[in-house]
Coordinates of C-alpha atoms and ligand atoms in Angstrom, one line a residue:
M1 CA 58.5 39.9 53.2
T2 CA 55.8 40.8 50.7
A3 CA 56.0 40.0 47.1
S4 CA 57.6 43.3 46.5
G5 CA 59.6 43.6 49.4
S6 CA 58.6 47.0 50.2
A7 CA 55.5 46.8 52.3
N8 CA 55.1 47.4 56.1
N9 CA 54.4 44.8 58.6
G10 CA 50.7 45.3 58.4
E11 CA 50.7 44.5 54.7
I12 CA 53.0 41.5 55.3
S13 CA 50.7 39.8 57.7
Q14 CA 47.6 40.5 55.2
Y15 CA 49.5 39.0 52.5
I16 CA 50.3 35.8 54.6
R17 CA 46.8 35.7 56.0
D18 CA 45.3 35.7 52.6
K19 CA 47.8 33.1 51.2
A20 CA 47.0 31.0 54.3
N21 CA 43.3 31.4 53.8
R22 CA 43.5 30.1 50.3
T23 CA 45.6 27.1 51.3
R24 CA 43.2 26.2 53.9
L25 CA 40.1 26.7 51.7
A26 CA 42.0 24.5 49.0
I27 CA 42.8 21.7 51.6
E28 CA 39.2 21.6 53.2
S29 CA 37.5 21.7 49.8
Y30 CA 40.0 18.9 48.4
Y31 CA 38.9 16.6 51.2
A32 CA 35.1 17.5 50.9
Q33 CA 35.3 16.8 47.3
T34 CA 37.1 13.5 47.8
M35 CA 34.4 12.3 50.4
L36 CA 31.8 13.3 47.9
Q37 CA 33.1 11.3 45.0
C38 CA 33.4 8.3 47.2
A39 CA 29.9 8.5 48.1
D40 CA 28.9 8.9 44.3
R41 CA 30.9 5.9 43.5
D42 CA 29.3 3.9 46.1
N43 CA 25.9 5.1 45.0
R44 CA 26.7 4.1 41.2
A45 CA 27.7 0.6 42.5
A46 CA 24.5 0.2 44.6
R47 CA 22.5 1.2 41.6
L48 CA 24.2 -1.2 39.5
E49 CA 23.6 -4.2 41.9
K50 CA 20.0 -3.1 41.9
Q51 CA 19.8 -3.1 38.0
I52 CA 21.5 -6.6 37.7
A53 CA 19.6 -8.3 40.7
G54 CA 17.6 -10.4 38.2
C55 CA 20.6 -11.5 36.0
S56 CA 22.4 -14.8 36.1
D57 CA 25.8 -15.0 37.9
S58 CA 27.9 -14.8 34.8
E59 CA 26.0 -11.8 33.5
K60 CA 26.4 -10.2 36.9
E61 CA 30.1 -10.9 36.8
E62 CA 30.4 -9.4 33.3
K63 CA 28.3 -6.2 34.0
R64 CA 30.5 -5.5 37.1
K65 CA 33.7 -5.7 35.2
T66 CA 32.5 -3.5 32.5
H67 CA 31.3 -1.0 35.4
A68 CA 34.6 -1.2 37.1
S69 CA 36.6 -0.1 33.9
K70 CA 34.1 2.6 33.4
E71 CA 35.1 3.9 36.9
T72 CA 38.7 3.6 36.1
D73 CA 38.4 5.6 33.0
F74 CA 36.3 8.0 35.0
L75 CA 39.1 8.4 37.6
R76 CA 41.7 9.0 34.9
M77 CA 39.4 11.6 33.1
R78 CA 38.8 13.4 36.2
R79 CA 42.6 13.7 36.9
T80 CA 43.0 15.3 33.4
K81 CA 42.6 19.0 33.4
L82 CA 40.3 20.5 31.0
S83 CA 41.0 23.8 29.3
V84 CA 39.6 25.8 26.4
A85 CA 42.3 24.1 24.2
D86 CA 40.1 20.9 24.4
F87 CA 37.4 22.6 22.6
Q88 CA 36.7 24.1 19.2
S89 CA 34.3 27.0 19.0
L90 CA 31.9 26.7 16.0
K91 CA 29.5 29.4 16.6
V92 CA 28.0 32.0 19.1
I93 CA 24.3 30.8 19.7
G94 CA 23.3 33.1 22.8
R95 CA 24.0 36.0 24.8
G96 CA 22.8 36.9 28.2
A97 CA 23.2 39.6 30.8
F98 CA 26.5 37.9 32.1
G99 CA 27.7 35.4 29.3
E100 CA 27.9 34.2 25.9
V101 CA 26.9 30.8 24.7
R102 CA 28.7 29.0 22.0
L103 CA 28.3 25.8 20.0
V104 CA 31.6 24.0 20.6
Q105 CA 33.0 20.6 19.6
K106 CA 35.3 18.7 21.9
V107 CA 38.5 18.0 20.0
D108 CA 39.2 14.4 21.1
T109 CA 35.7 13.0 21.0
G110 CA 34.1 15.1 18.3
N111 CA 31.1 15.6 20.8
I112 CA 29.0 18.8 20.0
Y113 CA 28.2 20.8 23.3
A114 CA 26.9 24.3 24.2
M115 CA 29.5 26.0 26.3
K116 CA 28.3 29.1 28.5
I117 CA 31.4 31.4 29.2
L118 CA 31.3 33.9 32.2
R119 CA 33.9 36.4 32.7
K120 CA 35.3 36.2 36.4
A121 CA 36.1 39.8 36.6
D122 CA 32.6 40.8 35.6
M123 CA 31.2 38.2 38.0
I124 CA 33.2 39.7 40.9
E125 CA 32.5 43.3 39.9
K126 CA 28.8 42.7 39.7
E127 CA 28.7 40.6 42.9
Q128 CA 27.5 37.5 41.0
T129 CA 29.8 34.9 42.4
A130 CA 27.1 33.2 44.5
H131 CA 24.9 33.1 41.6
V132 CA 27.5 31.4 39.1
R133 CA 28.2 29.1 41.9
A134 CA 24.7 28.2 42.2
E135 CA 24.3 27.5 38.5
R136 CA 27.1 25.0 38.6
D137 CA 25.9 23.4 41.9
I138 CA 22.3 22.8 40.4
L139 CA 23.5 21.8 36.9
S140 CA 25.7 19.2 38.6
E141 CA 23.0 18.1 41.1
A142 CA 20.1 18.1 38.9
D143 CA 20.3 15.0 36.8
C144 CA 16.8 14.9 35.3
E145 CA 15.1 15.1 31.8
W146 CA 13.7 18.6 32.7
V147 CA 17.0 20.2 33.4
V148 CA 19.7 20.9 30.7
T149 CA 22.7 18.4 31.6
M150 CA 26.0 19.9 32.2
Y151 CA 28.9 17.6 31.3
F152 CA 31.8 19.6 32.5
S153 CA 32.7 22.8 34.2
F154 CA 36.2 24.3 34.5
Q155 CA 38.0 27.6 34.5
D156 CA 41.1 29.5 33.8
H157 CA 42.3 32.8 35.0
I158 CA 39.8 34.9 33.0
N159 CA 36.6 32.7 32.6
L160 CA 34.3 30.1 34.0
Y161 CA 33.1 27.6 31.5
L162 CA 30.1 25.3 31.6
V163 CA 29.9 22.7 29.1
M164 CA 26.4 21.6 28.6
E165 CA 24.3 19.3 26.2
F166 CA 23.3 21.5 23.3
L167 CA 19.6 21.8 22.6
P168 CA 19.1 22.5 19.1
G169 CA 15.4 23.7 19.3
G170 CA 16.4 27.2 20.4
D171 CA 14.5 29.0 23.3
M172 CA 11.0 29.8 23.8
M173 CA 11.6 33.6 23.6
T174 CA 12.7 33.0 19.9
L175 CA 9.9 30.7 19.2
L176 CA 7.4 33.4 20.6
I177 CA 9.1 36.0 18.4
K178 CA 8.5 33.8 15.4
R179 CA 4.9 33.2 16.1
D180 CA 2.2 35.7 16.8
T181 CA 0.4 33.7 19.5
L182 CA 0.2 30.1 20.4
T183 CA -3.0 28.1 20.4
E184 CA -4.5 27.1 23.7
E185 CA -3.8 23.4 23.0
E186 CA 0.0 24.4 22.3
T187 CA 0.1 26.7 25.4
M188 CA -1.3 23.9 27.6
F189 CA 1.5 21.8 26.5
Y190 CA 4.3 23.9 27.1
I191 CA 3.0 25.4 30.3
A192 CA 2.6 21.9 31.7
E193 CA 6.0 20.8 30.7
A194 CA 7.5 24.0 32.3
A195 CA 5.5 23.3 35.4
L196 CA 6.9 19.8 35.6
A197 CA 10.4 21.5 35.1
I198 CA 9.8 23.7 37.9
Q199 CA 8.5 21.3 40.1
A200 CA 11.6 19.0 39.5
I201 CA 14.1 21.7 40.6
H202 CA 11.9 22.7 43.7
N203 CA 12.0 19.1 44.5
I204 CA 15.9 19.3 44.9
G205 CA 15.4 22.4 47.1
F206 CA 16.1 25.2 44.5
I207 CA 14.0 28.2 43.4
H208 CA 14.7 29.3 39.9
R209 CA 13.7 32.9 40.4
D210 CA 14.3 33.7 36.7
I211 CA 11.6 31.8 34.9
K212 CA 11.2 33.4 31.5
P213 CA 10.9 32.2 27.8
D214 CA 14.8 32.8 27.1
N215 CA 15.4 30.3 29.9
L216 CA 12.9 27.7 28.5
L217 CA 15.1 25.7 25.9
L218 CA 13.8 23.2 23.4
D219 CA 15.2 19.9 22.5
A220 CA 15.5 18.2 19.1
K221 CA 11.9 16.9 19.7
G222 CA 10.5 20.2 20.8
H223 CA 10.3 19.3 24.4
I224 CA 11.2 21.8 27.2
K225 CA 14.3 21.9 29.5
L226 CA 15.2 24.6 32.0
S227 CA 18.3 26.4 31.8
D228 CA 20.1 29.4 33.4
F229 CA 20.3 28.7 37.0
G230 CA 22.4 31.8 37.8
L231 CA 19.7 33.4 40.2
C232 CA 18.9 30.3 42.4
T233 CA 20.8 31.9 45.3
G234 CA 19.5 35.5 45.6
L235 CA 18.8 38.5 43.9
K236 CA 20.0 40.4 40.9
K237 CA 19.9 44.0 40.3
I238 CA 16.9 43.6 38.4
H239 CA 15.0 42.4 41.5
R240 CA 15.9 45.1 43.8
T241 CA 13.2 48.0 44.3
E242 CA 15.8 50.7 44.3
L243 CA 16.7 50.3 40.8
Y244 CA 13.3 51.4 39.8
R245 CA 13.3 54.3 42.2
N246 CA 16.5 55.5 40.8
W247 CA 15.6 55.1 37.2
P248 CA 15.7 58.3 35.3
S249 CA 12.2 59.1 35.1
Q250 CA 10.8 59.7 31.5
L251 CA 7.5 61.1 30.3
P252 CA 5.0 58.4 29.6
S253 CA 5.1 57.4 26.1
D254 CA 2.1 56.3 23.8
F255 CA 3.1 52.6 24.8
V256 CA 2.7 53.4 28.3
S257 CA -0.1 55.8 28.8
K258 CA -2.6 54.7 26.0
P259 CA -4.3 51.3 26.0
F260 CA -3.8 50.8 22.4
E261 CA -4.4 48.0 20.0
S262 CA -2.8 44.6 20.9
K263 CA -1.4 44.0 17.4
R264 CA 0.9 47.1 17.6
K265 CA 1.7 46.4 21.2
A266 CA 2.9 42.9 20.2
E267 CA 4.9 44.2 17.4
T268 CA 6.6 46.9 19.6
W269 CA 7.3 44.2 22.4
K270 CA 8.8 41.7 19.6
K271 CA 10.9 44.5 18.4
N272 CA 12.5 45.3 21.7
R273 CA 12.4 41.8 23.2
R274 CA 16.2 40.9 22.2
A275 CA 17.7 44.1 23.3
F276 CA 16.1 43.3 26.8
A277 CA 17.4 39.9 26.7
Y278 CA 20.9 40.9 25.8
S279 CA 21.3 44.0 28.1
T280 CA 22.8 43.6 31.4
V281 CA 19.8 44.8 33.3
G282 CA 17.2 42.5 31.8
T283 CA 13.5 42.9 32.0
P284 CA 11.3 42.8 35.1
D285 CA 8.2 41.5 33.1
Y286 CA 8.4 38.0 34.6
I287 CA 9.2 38.8 38.2
A288 CA 6.6 38.1 40.9
P289 CA 5.5 41.4 42.9
E290 CA 6.5 39.9 46.3
V291 CA 10.1 39.4 45.2
F292 CA 10.3 43.3 44.8
L293 CA 8.3 44.2 47.7
I294 CA 9.4 41.7 50.5
E295 CA 13.0 41.3 49.5
K296 CA 14.3 41.8 53.0
L297 CA 12.0 39.1 54.4
G298 CA 12.7 36.5 51.6
Y299 CA 10.2 34.9 49.6
T300 CA 9.4 31.2 48.5
K301 CA 9.4 29.0 45.6
T302 CA 5.9 30.3 44.8
C303 CA 7.5 33.2 42.8
D304 CA 8.2 30.6 40.1
W305 CA 4.7 30.0 39.6
W306 CA 3.8 33.6 39.1
S307 CA 6.4 33.7 36.1
L308 CA 4.7 30.9 34.6
G309 CA 1.5 32.7 34.6
V310 CA 3.0 35.6 33.0
I311 CA 4.6 33.4 30.0
M312 CA 1.0 31.8 29.6
Y313 CA -0.5 35.1 29.1
E314 CA 2.2 36.0 26.5
M315 CA 1.8 32.8 24.7
L316 CA -1.9 33.5 24.2
I317 CA -1.9 37.2 23.9
G318 CA 1.5 37.9 22.1
Y319 CA 3.0 40.0 24.8
P320 CA 3.4 39.9 28.6
P321 CA 0.7 41.4 30.7
F322 CA 3.0 44.1 32.3
C323 CA 5.1 45.0 29.2
S324 CA 6.0 48.9 29.0
E325 CA 8.5 50.9 27.3
T326 CA 10.8 51.2 30.3
P327 CA 11.6 48.8 33.0
Q328 CA 10.4 51.4 35.8
E329 CA 7.0 51.4 34.2
T330 CA 6.9 47.6 34.0
Y331 CA 7.8 47.4 37.7
R332 CA 5.1 49.8 38.5
K333 CA 2.6 47.8 36.6
V334 CA 3.8 44.5 38.3
V335 CA 3.4 45.7 41.9
N336 CA 0.0 47.1 41.0
W337 CA -1.2 44.1 39.2
Q338 CA -4.6 44.2 40.8
Q339 CA -5.3 46.9 38.5
T340 CA -3.1 46.3 35.6
L341 CA -3.5 42.7 34.8
V342 CA -6.2 43.0 32.2
F343 CA -7.1 40.9 29.2
P344 CA -7.5 42.8 25.9
P345 CA -11.1 42.3 24.4
E346 CA -9.8 42.0 20.9
M347 CA -7.7 39.0 21.9
P348 CA -10.5 36.6 23.1
I349 CA -9.3 33.7 25.2
S350 CA -11.2 30.8 27.0
V351 CA -12.6 31.5 30.4
D352 CA -10.6 28.5 31.6
A353 CA -7.3 30.2 30.3
K354 CA -8.1 33.4 31.9
A355 CA -9.0 31.9 35.1
T356 CA -5.6 29.9 35.0
I357 CA -3.6 32.9 34.5
R358 CA -5.4 34.7 37.3
R359 CA -4.6 31.8 39.6
F360 CA -1.0 32.1 38.7
C361 CA -0.7 35.8 38.8
C362 CA -2.3 36.8 42.1
D363 CA -1.2 37.2 45.8
H364 CA 1.4 34.7 46.8
D365 CA -0.3 33.0 49.6
K366 CA -3.4 32.3 47.4
R367 CA -1.5 31.3 44.2
M368 CA -1.9 28.2 42.5
G369 CA 1.2 25.9 43.6
H370 CA 1.7 27.8 46.8
S371 CA 0.5 25.0 49.2
N372 CA 1.0 22.0 47.1
G373 CA 3.2 22.5 44.3
L374 CA 2.4 20.8 40.9
E375 CA -0.5 18.7 42.5
E376 CA -2.5 21.8 42.6
I377 CA -1.9 22.7 38.9
K378 CA -2.8 19.2 37.8
Q379 CA -6.2 19.6 39.4
C380 CA -6.7 22.9 37.2
P381 CA -9.4 22.5 34.4
F382 CA -7.2 24.2 32.0
F383 CA -4.8 21.1 32.2
R384 CA -7.4 18.4 32.4
R385 CA -6.4 16.8 29.1
V386 CA -2.5 16.7 30.0
D387 CA -1.1 13.3 30.3
W388 CA 1.4 14.3 33.0
D389 CA 3.0 11.0 33.2
R390 CA 3.8 10.6 29.6
I391 CA 4.0 14.2 28.4
R392 CA 7.7 14.0 27.6
E393 CA 7.3 10.9 25.4
L394 CA 4.1 12.3 23.4
P395 CA 5.0 14.4 20.1
A396 CA 5.3 18.1 20.9
P397 CA 2.7 20.4 19.3
I398 CA 5.2 22.3 17.4
R399 CA 7.9 20.3 15.4
I400 CA 11.4 21.6 15.5
E401 CA 13.3 21.5 12.2
V402 CA 16.7 20.1 13.1
R403 CA 18.8 19.4 10.1
G404 CA 21.9 18.0 12.2
I405 CA 23.1 17.7 15.5
A406 CA 25.0 21.0 14.9
D407 CA 22.3 22.9 13.3
T408 CA 21.9 26.3 14.8
S409 CA 19.0 27.6 12.6
N410 CA 16.9 27.8 15.5
F411 CA 19.1 30.5 17.2
D412 CA 19.7 34.1 16.5
D413 CA 22.6 35.0 14.1
F414 CA 25.7 36.2 15.8
S415 CA 28.0 36.0 12.8
D416 CA 30.0 39.1 13.8
A417 CA 31.1 37.4 17.2
D418 CA 34.6 36.7 17.8
L419 CA 35.3 33.0 18.3
S420 CA 38.6 33.0 19.8
F421 CA 39.3 32.0 23.2
P422 CA 41.4 34.3 25.5
E423 CA 45.0 33.3 25.5
V424 CA 45.7 31.9 28.9
K425 CA 49.2 31.8 30.3
E426 CA 50.1 29.1 32.9
P427 CA 49.6 30.2 36.4
P428 CA 52.6 31.1 38.5
S429 CA 53.9 27.9 40.3
G430 CA 52.0 27.1 43.5
A431 CA 49.1 29.2 42.3
T432 CA 45.5 27.7 41.7
N433 CA 43.2 29.2 39.3
F434 CA 42.7 32.3 41.2
A435 CA 42.3 35.5 39.2
P436 CA 44.1 38.6 40.7
T437 CA 41.0 39.7 42.3
D438 CA 39.6 36.4 43.3
R439 CA 39.6 35.3 46.9
G440 CA 38.5 31.8 46.4
E441 CA 35.1 32.3 45.2
F442 CA 35.4 30.0 42.3
L443 CA 37.0 27.1 44.1
D444 CA 35.9 23.6 43.1
Y445 CA 34.2 25.1 40.0
T446 CA 35.5 21.9 38.1
F447 CA 33.1 19.2 37.6
K448 CA 32.9 16.3 35.2
R449 CA 29.9 14.0 34.9
F450 CA 30.1 10.2 35.0
Q451 CA 27.5 9.8 32.5
C452 CA 29.5 11.7 29.9
L453 CA 31.9 8.9 29.9
T454 CA 29.0 6.3 29.4
Q455 CA 27.5 8.1 26.8
I456 CA 30.7 8.6 24.7
M457 CA 31.0 5.0 25.0
R458 CA 27.5 4.3 23.9
Y459 CA 27.7 6.4 21.0
G460 CA 31.5 6.0 20.6
G461 CA 33.7 5.5 17.5
T462 CA 32.6 6.9 14.2
N463 CA 29.1 8.1 13.6
P464 CA 28.0 7.4 10.2
T465 CA 25.6 10.4 10.2
A466 CA 28.0 12.8 11.7
Q467 CA 29.5 14.2 8.4
Q468 CA 26.0 15.0 7.0
A469 CA 24.9 16.3 10.5
F470 CA 27.4 19.1 10.8
M471 CA 27.0 21.6 8.1
P472 CA 29.1 24.7 9.0
S473 CA 28.6 27.7 6.9
Q474 CA 31.3 29.0 4.7
Q475 CA 32.0 31.8 7.3
Q476 CA 32.5 29.1 10.1
Q477 CA 34.7 27.1 7.9
N478 CA 36.9 30.0 7.1
A479 CA 37.0 30.9 10.9
N480 CA 38.0 27.5 11.7
P481 CA 40.2 26.4 8.9
K482 CA 40.9 23.2 10.9
S483 CA 37.6 22.0 9.8
V484 CA 35.5 19.8 11.9
Q485 CA 35.9 16.1 11.0
Q486 CA 33.4 14.5 13.0
A487 CA 30.5 15.5 15.2
T488 CA 28.9 13.1 17.6
P489 CA 25.6 13.8 19.4
I490 CA 25.5 13.7 23.2
Ligands
LIG1 P1 21.2 35.3 32.5 O1 19.8 35.0 32.1 O2 21.7 35.0 34.1 O3 21.7 36.6 32.2 P2 22.3 34.1 30.2 O4 21.0 34.5 29.6 O5 23.5 34.9 30.1 O6 22.2 34.1 31.9 P3 21.5 31.4 29.5 O7 20.1 31.8 29.7 O8 22.0 30.1 30.1 O9 22.6 32.6 29.9 O10 22.0 31.4 27.9 C1 21.6 32.5 27.1 C2 21.0 31.7 25.6 O11 21.8 31.0 25.0 C3 19.7 31.1 25.9 O12 18.6 31.8 26.0 C4 19.6 30.1 24.7 O13 19.3 30.8 23.6 C5 21.1 29.8 24.4 N1 21.5 28.6 25.5 C6 21.7 28.6 26.6 N2 22.2 27.2 26.9 C7 21.9 26.5 25.8 C8 22.0 25.1 25.4 N3 22.5 24.1 26.5 N4 21.6 24.7 24.3 C9 21.3 25.5 23.4 N5 21.1 27.0 23.7 C10 21.6 27.3 24.8
LIG2 MG1 19.2 33.5 30.2

């Protein structure tokens, strides 16, 4: 019988088939996860043995005991089901095409995080399920200083949640809107760090595909971390050529047809920039031409190096090389880059800088980074003064003002945003976290990082600076009457 009891046999078998399929997926993934977790635990034990190789026997014993107790705590934590009730929303700090990012505090530990919220129904409707899956996978796999650390991911009937370290420096888009242009010295630093970050994700087999200033985040010391891996598997609408063919054609405006003064162009670009970032379509300014042209044949990681060239141009000139009033016009300029990549004479930049941009923004098989990744970039004269091994330890050229661990002054203001979480009712018995339209796309989305436990332990307990560190505005306090007692950095 079907749930309603009124369907014919065909429907009955479809209903049972779906149910059986979900159960099979759930069992398979449960065992796959268990195997992975065992392997992770063995790796951690092996790593510990390496670290303590030089210690005395009693020290070794002590460290093994501490490690074993952390593993027990981790097992316990993994069994605890996380939900939005474990977090308090403090502020909305970002919006993108498919999600909202909030500053949140974990109720039990007081830790501060950034939480990315994605609506399942939107993901399914816009065929983004593979992308959100990729984002969760890369964030859990990439455990390096160049990628935003993810601590937890979980889901309910309505949303997917990624809980990440909060980077208080804001994003590069906001920095570029604030500053007219960057100096060549500053540009060298940020492009070198971004190149190291890109290489780090290429090393683990991912292509970012969406390298743009909004996705380069700055930590409290002004160093870069990559975020937003939603595109690591495949194409978004913005990458599809037909989008531009079908775009309503408009008369070319001033902005498009007349090569006009750089200052005005930069102003227009900056005025429109946030609207592009928050729209569901986005901007094709940073996308490599081959991504549009050979989408059916596939393309390689080289496309990420093109995007870096576009960002370098924007840092030095004040707007990206192909910017236009409409995405269609931008697309046309990108694919005709041989004619449209020009340097305005009123914005003089060094010969080395120009040559570097041209080496990034050229045919994909001749592009810097195509054959030997970062090693080629290290040889480029523009980067000759970069200390590649220590760059992250050196002071960043632009100091980031961070008044506390929950300071959001480097972010746009979304003060009108609703901070509540959706009311989630308990799923019917026997059901998993499937949404009504969901066929198992979000299975295994849940993740908890072992390090989050060790870091809580390290910072643990009361943090003497926490009270001063968190300075909620009056509005936030009103929105969250249960005011935040303690904020702990991660
Ligand atoms: P997409 O680009 O696929 O549409 P998105 O733009 O919705 O995704 P993100 O780029 O991950 O999602 O986040 C949007 C903005 O939120 C970022 O540009 C940044 O300003 C802010 N943000 C995201 N993650 C963090 C973080 N970990 N710490 C601080 N701010 C963040
Ligand atoms: Mg983004």
